[in-house]
GROMACS .gro file of N, CA and C in nm:
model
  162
    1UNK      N    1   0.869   0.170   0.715
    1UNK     CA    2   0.727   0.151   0.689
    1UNK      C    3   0.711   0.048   0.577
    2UNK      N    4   0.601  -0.040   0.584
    2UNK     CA    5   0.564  -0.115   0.483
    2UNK      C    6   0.534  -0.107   0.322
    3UNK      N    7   0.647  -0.112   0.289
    3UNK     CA    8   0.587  -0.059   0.096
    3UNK      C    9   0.422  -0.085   0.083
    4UNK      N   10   0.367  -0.203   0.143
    4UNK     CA   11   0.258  -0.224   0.036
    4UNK      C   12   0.136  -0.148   0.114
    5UNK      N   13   0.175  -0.083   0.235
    5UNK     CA   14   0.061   0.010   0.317
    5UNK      C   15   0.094   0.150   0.208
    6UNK      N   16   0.178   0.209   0.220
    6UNK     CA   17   0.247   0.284   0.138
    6UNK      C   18   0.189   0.287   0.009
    7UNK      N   19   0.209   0.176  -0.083
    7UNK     CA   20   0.127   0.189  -0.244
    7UNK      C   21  -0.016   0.175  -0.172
    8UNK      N   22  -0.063   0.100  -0.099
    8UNK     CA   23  -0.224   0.098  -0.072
    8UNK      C   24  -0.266   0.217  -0.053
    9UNK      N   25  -0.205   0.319   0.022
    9UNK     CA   26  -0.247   0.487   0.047
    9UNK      C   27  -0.266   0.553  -0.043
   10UNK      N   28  -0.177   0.506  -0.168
   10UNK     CA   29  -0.208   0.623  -0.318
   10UNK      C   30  -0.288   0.525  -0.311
   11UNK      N   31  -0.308   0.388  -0.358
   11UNK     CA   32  -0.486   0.345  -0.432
   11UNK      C   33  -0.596   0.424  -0.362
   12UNK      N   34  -0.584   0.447  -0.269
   12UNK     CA   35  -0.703   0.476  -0.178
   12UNK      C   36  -0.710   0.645  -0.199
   13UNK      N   37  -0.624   0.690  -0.287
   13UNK     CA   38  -0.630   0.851  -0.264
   13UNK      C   39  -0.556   0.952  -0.184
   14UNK      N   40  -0.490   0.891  -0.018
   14UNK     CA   41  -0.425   0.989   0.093
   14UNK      C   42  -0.347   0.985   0.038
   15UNK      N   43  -0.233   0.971  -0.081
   15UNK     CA   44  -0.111   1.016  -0.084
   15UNK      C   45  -0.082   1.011  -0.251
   16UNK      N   46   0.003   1.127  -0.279
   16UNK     CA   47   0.023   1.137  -0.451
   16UNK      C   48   0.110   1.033  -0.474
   17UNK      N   49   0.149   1.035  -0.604
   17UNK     CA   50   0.192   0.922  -0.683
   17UNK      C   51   0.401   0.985  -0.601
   18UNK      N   52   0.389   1.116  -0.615
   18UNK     CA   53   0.510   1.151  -0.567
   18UNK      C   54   0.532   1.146  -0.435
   19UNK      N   55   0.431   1.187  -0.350
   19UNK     CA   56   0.452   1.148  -0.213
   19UNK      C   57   0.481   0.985  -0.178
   20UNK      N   58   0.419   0.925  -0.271
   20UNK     CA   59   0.422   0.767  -0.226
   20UNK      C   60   0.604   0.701  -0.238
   21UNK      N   61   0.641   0.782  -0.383
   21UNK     CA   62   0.755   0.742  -0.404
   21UNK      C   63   0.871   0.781  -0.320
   22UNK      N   64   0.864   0.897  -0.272
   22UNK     CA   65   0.961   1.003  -0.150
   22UNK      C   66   0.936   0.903  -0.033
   23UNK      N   67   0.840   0.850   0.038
   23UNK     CA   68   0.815   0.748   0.108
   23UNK      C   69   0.882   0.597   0.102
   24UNK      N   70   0.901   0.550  -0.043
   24UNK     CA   71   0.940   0.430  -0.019
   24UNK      C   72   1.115   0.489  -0.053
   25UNK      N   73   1.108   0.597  -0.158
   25UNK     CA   74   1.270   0.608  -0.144
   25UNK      C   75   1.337   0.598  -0.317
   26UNK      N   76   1.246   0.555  -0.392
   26UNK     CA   77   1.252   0.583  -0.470
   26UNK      C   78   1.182   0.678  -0.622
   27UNK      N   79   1.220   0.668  -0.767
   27UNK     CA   80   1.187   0.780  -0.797
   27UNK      C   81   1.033   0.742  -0.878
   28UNK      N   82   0.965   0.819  -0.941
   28UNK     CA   83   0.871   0.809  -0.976
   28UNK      C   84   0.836   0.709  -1.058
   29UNK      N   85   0.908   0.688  -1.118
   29UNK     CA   86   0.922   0.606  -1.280
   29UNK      C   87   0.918   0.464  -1.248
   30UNK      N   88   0.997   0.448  -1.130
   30UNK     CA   89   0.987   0.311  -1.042
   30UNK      C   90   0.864   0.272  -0.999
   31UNK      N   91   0.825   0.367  -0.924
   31UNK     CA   92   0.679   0.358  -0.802
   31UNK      C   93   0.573   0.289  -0.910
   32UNK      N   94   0.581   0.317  -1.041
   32UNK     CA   95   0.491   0.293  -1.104
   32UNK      C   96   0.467   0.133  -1.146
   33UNK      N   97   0.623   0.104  -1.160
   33UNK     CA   98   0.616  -0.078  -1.152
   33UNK      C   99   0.594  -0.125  -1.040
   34UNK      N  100   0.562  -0.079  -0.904
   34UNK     CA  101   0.533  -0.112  -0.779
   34UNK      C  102   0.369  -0.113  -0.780
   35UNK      N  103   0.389  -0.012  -0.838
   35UNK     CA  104   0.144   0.048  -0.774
   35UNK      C  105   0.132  -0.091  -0.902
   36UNK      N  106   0.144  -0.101  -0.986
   36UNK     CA  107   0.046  -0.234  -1.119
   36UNK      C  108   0.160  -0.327  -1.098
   37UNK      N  109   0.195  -0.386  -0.971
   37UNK     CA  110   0.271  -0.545  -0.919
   37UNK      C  111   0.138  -0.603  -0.844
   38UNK      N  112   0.151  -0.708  -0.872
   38UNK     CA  113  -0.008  -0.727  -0.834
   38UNK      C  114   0.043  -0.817  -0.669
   39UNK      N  115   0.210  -0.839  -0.632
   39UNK     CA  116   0.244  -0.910  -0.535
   39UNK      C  117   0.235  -0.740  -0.412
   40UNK      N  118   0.271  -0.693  -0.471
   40UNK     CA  119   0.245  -0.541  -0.363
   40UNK      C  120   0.103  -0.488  -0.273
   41UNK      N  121  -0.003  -0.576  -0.323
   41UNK     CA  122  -0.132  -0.541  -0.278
   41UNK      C  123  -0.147  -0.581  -0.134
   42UNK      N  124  -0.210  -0.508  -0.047
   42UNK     CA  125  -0.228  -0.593   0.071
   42UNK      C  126  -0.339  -0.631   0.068
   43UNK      N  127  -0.337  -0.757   0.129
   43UNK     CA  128  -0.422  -0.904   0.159
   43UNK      C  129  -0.530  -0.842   0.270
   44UNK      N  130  -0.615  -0.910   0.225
   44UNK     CA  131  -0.763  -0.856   0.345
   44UNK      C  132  -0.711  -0.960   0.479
   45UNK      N  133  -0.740  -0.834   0.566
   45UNK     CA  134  -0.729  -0.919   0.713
   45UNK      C  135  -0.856  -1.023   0.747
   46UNK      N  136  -0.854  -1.086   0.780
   46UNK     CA  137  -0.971  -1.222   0.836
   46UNK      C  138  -0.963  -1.105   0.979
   47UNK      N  139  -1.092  -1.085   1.032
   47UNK     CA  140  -1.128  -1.006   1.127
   47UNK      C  141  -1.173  -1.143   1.235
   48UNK      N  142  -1.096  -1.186   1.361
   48UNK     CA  143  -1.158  -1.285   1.442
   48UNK      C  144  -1.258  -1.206   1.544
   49UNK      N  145  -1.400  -1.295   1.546
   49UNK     CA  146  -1.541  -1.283   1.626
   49UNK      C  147  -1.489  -1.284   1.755
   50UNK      N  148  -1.545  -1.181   1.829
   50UNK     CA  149  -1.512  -1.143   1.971
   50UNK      C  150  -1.648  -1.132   2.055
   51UNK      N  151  -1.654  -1.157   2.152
   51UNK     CA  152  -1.776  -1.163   2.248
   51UNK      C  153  -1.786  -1.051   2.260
   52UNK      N  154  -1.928  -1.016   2.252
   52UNK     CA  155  -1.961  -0.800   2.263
   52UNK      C  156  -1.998  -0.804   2.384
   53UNK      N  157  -2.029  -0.916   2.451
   53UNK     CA  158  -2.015  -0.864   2.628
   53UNK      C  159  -1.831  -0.856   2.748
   54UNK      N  160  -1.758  -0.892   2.618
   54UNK     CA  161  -1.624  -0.894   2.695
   54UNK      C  162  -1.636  -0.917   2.809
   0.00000   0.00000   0.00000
């Protein structure tokens, strides 16, 4: 799984600071230089315009 979906889930609240770390594999103390890396954030998707009559 993607680390930075992973730290994005604790920003957002679905997952503790310990669940997040058991997830990527490491221990707590770490996770924490991961969640305030500012390269770990995920990037907003550009959503492409689709015809609503398909």
């Amino acid at each position: 799984m993607d680390k930075r979906k992973v730290i994005n889930a604790y920003r957002r609240g679905f997952i503790s600071i310990q669940e997040c770390a058991q997830i990527i594999g490491i221990d707590s103390l770490q996770i924490m230089g991961l969640v305030h890396d500012p390269q770990t954030q995920e990037r907003p998707q550009v959503l492409k315009k689709q015809p609503a009559g398909g």
